Short mmCIF file of C-alpha atoms in Angstrom, two decimals:
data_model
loop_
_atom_site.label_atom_id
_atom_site.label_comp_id
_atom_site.label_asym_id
_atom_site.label_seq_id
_atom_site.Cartn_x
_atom_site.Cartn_y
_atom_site.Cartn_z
CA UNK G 185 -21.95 -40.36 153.36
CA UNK G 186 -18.20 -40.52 153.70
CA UNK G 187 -17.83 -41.02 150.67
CA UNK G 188 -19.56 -38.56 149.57
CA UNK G 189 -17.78 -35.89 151.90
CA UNK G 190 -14.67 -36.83 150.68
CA UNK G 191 -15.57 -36.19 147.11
CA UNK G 192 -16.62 -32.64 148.04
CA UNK G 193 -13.57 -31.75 149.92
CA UNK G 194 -11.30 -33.12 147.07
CA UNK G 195 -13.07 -31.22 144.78
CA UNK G 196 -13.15 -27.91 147.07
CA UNK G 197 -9.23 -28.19 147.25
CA UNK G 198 -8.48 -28.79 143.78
CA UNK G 199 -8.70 -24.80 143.03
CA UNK G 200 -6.55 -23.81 145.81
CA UNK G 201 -4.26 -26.38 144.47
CA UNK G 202 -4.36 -25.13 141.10
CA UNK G 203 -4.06 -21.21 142.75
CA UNK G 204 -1.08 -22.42 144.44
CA UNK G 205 0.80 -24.19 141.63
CA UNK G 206 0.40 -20.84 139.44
CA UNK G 207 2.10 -18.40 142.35
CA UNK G 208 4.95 -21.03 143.31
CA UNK G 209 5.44 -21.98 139.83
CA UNK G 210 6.56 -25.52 138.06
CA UNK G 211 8.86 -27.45 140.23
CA UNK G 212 12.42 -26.55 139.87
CA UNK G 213 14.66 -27.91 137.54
CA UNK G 214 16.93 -30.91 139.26
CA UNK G 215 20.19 -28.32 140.90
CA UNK G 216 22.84 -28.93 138.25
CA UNK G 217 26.43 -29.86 139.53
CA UNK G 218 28.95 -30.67 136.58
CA UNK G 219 30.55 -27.38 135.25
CA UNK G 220 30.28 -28.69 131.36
CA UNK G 221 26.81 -29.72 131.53
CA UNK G 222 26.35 -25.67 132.32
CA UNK G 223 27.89 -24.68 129.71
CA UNK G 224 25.83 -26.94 127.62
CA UNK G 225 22.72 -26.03 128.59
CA UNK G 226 23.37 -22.62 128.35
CA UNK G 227 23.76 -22.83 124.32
CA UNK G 228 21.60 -24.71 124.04
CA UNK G 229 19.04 -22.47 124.77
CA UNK G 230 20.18 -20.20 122.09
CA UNK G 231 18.01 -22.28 119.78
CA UNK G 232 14.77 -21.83 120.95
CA UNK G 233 15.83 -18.07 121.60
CA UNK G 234 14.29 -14.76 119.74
CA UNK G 235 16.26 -11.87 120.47
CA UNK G 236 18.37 -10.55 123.23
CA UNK G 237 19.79 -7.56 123.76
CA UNK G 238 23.49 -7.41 124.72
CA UNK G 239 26.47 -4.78 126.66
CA UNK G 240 29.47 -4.98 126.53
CA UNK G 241 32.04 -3.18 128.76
CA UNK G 242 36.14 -3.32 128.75
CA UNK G 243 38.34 -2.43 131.72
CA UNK G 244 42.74 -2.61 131.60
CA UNK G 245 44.47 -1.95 128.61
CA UNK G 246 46.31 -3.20 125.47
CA UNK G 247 49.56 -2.51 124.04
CA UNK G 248 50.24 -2.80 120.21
CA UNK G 249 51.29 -1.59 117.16
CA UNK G 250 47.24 -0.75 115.34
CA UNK G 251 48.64 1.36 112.47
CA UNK G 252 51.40 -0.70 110.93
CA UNK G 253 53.55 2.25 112.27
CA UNK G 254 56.58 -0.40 114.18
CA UNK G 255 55.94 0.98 117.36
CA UNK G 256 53.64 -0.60 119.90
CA UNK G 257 51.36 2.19 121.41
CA UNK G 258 49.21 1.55 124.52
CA UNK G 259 45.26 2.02 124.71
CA UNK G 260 43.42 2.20 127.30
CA UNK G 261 39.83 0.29 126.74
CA UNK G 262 38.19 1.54 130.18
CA UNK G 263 36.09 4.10 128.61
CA UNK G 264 35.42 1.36 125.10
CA UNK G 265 31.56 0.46 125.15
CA UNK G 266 29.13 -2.00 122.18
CA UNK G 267 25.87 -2.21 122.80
CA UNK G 268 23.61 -3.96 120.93
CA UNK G 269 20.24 -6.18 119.87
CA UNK G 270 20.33 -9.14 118.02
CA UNK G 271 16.96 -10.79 116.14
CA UNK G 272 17.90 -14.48 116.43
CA UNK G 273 14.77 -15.21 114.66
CA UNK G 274 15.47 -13.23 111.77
CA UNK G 275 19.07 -13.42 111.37
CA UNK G 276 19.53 -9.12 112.13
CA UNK G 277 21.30 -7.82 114.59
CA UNK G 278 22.28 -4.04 115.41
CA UNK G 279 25.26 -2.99 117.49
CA UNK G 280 26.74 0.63 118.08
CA UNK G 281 30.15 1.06 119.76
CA UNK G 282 32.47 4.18 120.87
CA UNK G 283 35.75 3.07 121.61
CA UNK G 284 37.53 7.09 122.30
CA UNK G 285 40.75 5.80 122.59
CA UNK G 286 41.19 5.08 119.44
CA UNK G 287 41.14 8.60 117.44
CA UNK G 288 37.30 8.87 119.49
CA UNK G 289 36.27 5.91 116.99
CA UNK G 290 32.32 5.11 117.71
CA UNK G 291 29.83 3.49 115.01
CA UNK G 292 27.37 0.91 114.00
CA UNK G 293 26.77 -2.40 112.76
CA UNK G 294 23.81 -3.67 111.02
CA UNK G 295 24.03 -7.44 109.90
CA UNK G 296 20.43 -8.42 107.68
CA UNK G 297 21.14 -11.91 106.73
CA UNK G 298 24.34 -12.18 104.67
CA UNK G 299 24.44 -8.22 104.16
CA UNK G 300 26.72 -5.90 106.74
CA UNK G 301 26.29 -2.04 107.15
CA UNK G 302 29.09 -0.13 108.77
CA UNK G 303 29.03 3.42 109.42
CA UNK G 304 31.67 4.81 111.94
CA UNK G 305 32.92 8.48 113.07
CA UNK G 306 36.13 7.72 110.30
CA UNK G 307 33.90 6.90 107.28
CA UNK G 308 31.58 9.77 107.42
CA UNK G 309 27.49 9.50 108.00
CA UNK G 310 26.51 6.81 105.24
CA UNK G 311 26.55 3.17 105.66
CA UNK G 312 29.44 0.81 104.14
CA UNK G 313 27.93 -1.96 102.60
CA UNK G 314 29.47 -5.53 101.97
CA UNK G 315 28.30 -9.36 101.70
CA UNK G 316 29.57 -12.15 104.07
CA UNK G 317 28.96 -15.02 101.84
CA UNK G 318 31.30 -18.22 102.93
CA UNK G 319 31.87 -15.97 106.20
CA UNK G 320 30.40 -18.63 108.25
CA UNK G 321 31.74 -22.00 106.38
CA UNK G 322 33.01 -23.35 109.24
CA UNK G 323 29.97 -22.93 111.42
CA UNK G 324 27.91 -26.33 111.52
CA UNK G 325 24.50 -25.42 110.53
CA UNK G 326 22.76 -27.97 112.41
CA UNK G 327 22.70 -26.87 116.08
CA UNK G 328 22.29 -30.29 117.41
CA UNK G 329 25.89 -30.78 115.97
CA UNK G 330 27.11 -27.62 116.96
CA UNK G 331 26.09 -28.50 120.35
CA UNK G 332 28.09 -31.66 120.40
CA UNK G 333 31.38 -30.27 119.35
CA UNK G 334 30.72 -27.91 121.95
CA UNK G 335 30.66 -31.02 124.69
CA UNK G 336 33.29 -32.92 122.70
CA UNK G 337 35.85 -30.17 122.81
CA UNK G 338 34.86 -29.68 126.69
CA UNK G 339 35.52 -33.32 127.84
CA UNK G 340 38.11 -33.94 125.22
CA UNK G 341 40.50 -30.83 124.78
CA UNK G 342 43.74 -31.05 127.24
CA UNK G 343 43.74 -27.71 129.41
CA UNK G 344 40.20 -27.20 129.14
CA UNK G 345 38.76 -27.75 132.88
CA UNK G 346 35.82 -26.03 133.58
CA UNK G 347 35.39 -25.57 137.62
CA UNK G 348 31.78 -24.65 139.16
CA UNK G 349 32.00 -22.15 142.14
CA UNK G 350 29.09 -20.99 144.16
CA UNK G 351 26.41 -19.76 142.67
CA UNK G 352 25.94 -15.69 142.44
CA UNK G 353 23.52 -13.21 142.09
CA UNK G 354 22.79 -11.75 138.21
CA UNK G 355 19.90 -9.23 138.99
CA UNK G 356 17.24 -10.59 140.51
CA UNK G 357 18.05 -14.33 139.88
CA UNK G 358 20.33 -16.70 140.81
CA UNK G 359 23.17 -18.13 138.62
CA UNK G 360 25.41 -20.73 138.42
CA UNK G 361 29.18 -19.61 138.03
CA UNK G 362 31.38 -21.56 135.89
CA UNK G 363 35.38 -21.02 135.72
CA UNK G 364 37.12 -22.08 132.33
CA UNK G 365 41.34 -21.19 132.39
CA UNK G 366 42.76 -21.50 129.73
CA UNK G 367 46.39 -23.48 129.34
CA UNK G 368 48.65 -21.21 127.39
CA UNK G 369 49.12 -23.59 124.88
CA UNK G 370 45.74 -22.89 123.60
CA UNK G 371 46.62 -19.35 123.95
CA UNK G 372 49.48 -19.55 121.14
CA UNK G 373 48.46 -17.93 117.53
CA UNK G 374 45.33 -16.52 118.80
CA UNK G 375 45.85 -13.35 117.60
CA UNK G 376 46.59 -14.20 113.97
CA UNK G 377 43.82 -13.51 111.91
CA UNK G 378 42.65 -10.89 113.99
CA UNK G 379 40.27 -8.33 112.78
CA UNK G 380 43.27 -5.74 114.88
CA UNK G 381 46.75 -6.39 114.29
CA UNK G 382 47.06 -7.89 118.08
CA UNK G 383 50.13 -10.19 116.72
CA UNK G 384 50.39 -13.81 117.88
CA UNK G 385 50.13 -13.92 122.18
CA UNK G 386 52.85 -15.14 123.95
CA UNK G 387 53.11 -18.85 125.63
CA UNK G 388 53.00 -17.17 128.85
CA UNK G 389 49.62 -15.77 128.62
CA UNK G 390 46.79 -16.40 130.59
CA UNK G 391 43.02 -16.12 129.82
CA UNK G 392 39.86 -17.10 132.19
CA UNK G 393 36.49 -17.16 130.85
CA UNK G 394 33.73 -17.11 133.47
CA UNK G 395 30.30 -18.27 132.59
CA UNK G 396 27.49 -16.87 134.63
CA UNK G 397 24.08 -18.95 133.83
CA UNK G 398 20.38 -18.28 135.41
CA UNK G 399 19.54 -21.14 137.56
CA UNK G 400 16.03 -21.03 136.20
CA UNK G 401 15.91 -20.61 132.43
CA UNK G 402 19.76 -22.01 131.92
CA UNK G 403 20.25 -18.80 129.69
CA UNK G 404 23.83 -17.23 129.84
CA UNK G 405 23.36 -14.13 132.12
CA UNK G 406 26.98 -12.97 132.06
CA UNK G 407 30.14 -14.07 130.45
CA UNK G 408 33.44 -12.62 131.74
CA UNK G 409 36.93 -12.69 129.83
CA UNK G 410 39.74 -11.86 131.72
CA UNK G 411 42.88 -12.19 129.39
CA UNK G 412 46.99 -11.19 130.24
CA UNK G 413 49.82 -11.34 127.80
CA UNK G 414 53.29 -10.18 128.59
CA UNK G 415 54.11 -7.16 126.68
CA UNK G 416 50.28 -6.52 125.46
CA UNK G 417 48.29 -6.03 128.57
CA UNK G 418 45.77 -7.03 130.67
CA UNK G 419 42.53 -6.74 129.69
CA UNK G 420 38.61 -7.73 131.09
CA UNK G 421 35.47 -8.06 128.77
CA UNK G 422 32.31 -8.64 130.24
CA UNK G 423 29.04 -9.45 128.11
CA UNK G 424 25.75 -8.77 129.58
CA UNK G 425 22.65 -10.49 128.13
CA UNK G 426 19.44 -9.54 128.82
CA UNK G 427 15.52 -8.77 127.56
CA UNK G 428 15.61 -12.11 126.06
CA UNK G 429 12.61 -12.61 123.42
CA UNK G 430 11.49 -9.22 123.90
CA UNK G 431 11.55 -8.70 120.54
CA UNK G 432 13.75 -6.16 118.71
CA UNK G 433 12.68 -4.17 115.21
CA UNK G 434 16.05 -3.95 113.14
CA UNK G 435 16.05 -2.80 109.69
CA UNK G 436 17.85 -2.19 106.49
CA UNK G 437 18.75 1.47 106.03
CA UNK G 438 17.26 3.31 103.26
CA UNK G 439 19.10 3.57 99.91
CA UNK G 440 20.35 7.15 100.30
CA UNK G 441 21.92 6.26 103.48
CA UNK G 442 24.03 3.49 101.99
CA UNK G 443 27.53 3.70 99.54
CA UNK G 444 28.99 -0.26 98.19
CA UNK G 445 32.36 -1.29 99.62
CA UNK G 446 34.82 0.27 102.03
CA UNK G 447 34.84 -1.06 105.44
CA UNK G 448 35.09 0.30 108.85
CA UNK G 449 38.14 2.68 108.45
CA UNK G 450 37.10 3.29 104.70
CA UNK G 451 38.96 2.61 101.77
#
């Protein structure tokens, strides 16, 4: 008979147990506490990821000589904005941007595959079309060993020390906050190359990248660059992603809304 009792309650409490697992959830993930781990983690959960939609916002300002005229002019970026989706599984992406301070320049971006589309306030109303072949050669294609050059160059590079802080509120979830300064001698020759003609920063510069990572998921939430050279300004960028795997539709304009070649200021 006791047996038997205990049989029946068992069986009566396995619903409620099953009702209470699905409001509370699985159990949390183990609290993580070493700053490069969260970095990790965070990419690596770009490769299970769909889409995500991204902002962008700019504060401060940036002294520098954009038009090849020999004098350094300065812009503020306060009012600069890029918004934008990107189809992870489908290698698109779509991004729109309105920077005013530079003569009231605003656009898009369309990337399908290898194939860019650029149309900004400069170039007129159709699309400026152009192939990025060998524009990611240097990108490891396997993510697994993207991933570990990622932790290599965190435990290995001199003046890389990621610091965790407390953790912060990003919406309605918690994150964990992760500082990266940078040593200004990884700072030297950063801007060569650059798609604006920045120049190469000083020695003296400083630049602090803040990762902001959801304590749940591991997904980056927030990533905030706050960057000061001598002579060129000080300047903060913060990313915002959200709507992860909501799923985006992005697609290639139609013919009579595209012209071959030129670029983003034409020519």
């Amino acid at each position: 008979m006791i047996r038997t009792r205990t049989a029946a309650l068992r069986a009566a409490a396995l619903p409620l147990a099953v009702i209470v697992a699905a409001c509370g959830g699985a159990p949390a993930a183990p609290a993580l506490t070493d700053p490069n781990e969260i970095i990790v983690k965070s990419f690596e959960t770009l490769q299970g990821a769909k889409s995500v939609h991204l902002e962008v916002g700019l504060a401060g300002s940036l002294t520098a000589d954009l038009f090849g005229t020999g004098t350094a002019t300065e812009f503020p970026l306060d009012t600069t904005t890029l918004n934008g989706d990107l189809d992870l599984a489908n290698d698109r992406a779509r991004v729109t941007f309105d920077v005013p301070a530079l003569l009231g320049l605003s656009g898009e971006v369309l990337v399908i595959g290898e194939t860019s589309y650029v149309k900004t306030s400069l170039t007129g109303p159709l699309y400026q079309k152009s192939t990025n072949d060998g524009a990611t050669e240097d990108v490891p294609s396997d993510p697994a060993e993207a991933i570990a050059e990622l932790r290599t160059a965190l435990e290995e590079t001199e003046g890389l020390d990621p610091v965790k802080g407390a953790d912060v509120a990003c919406g309605e979830k918690q994150c964990y906050s992760v500082d990266l300064t940078l040593d200004p001698s990884l700072l030297s020759g950063l801007g060569e190359g650059a798609p604006i003609p920045v120049g190469e920063l000083p020695a003296d510069g400083s630049a602090t990248v803040t990762f902001h990572v959801e304590k749940d998921t591991l997904r980056l939430a927030e990533l905030i660059v706050a960057a000061s050279a001598a002579g060129q300004g000080d300047i903060t960028l913060t990313l915002t992603l959200t709507k992860w795997d909501e799923g985006v539709a992005i697609d290639e304009p139609q013919a009579d809304q595209v012209t071959e070649g030129g670029g983003m200021f034409g020519g």
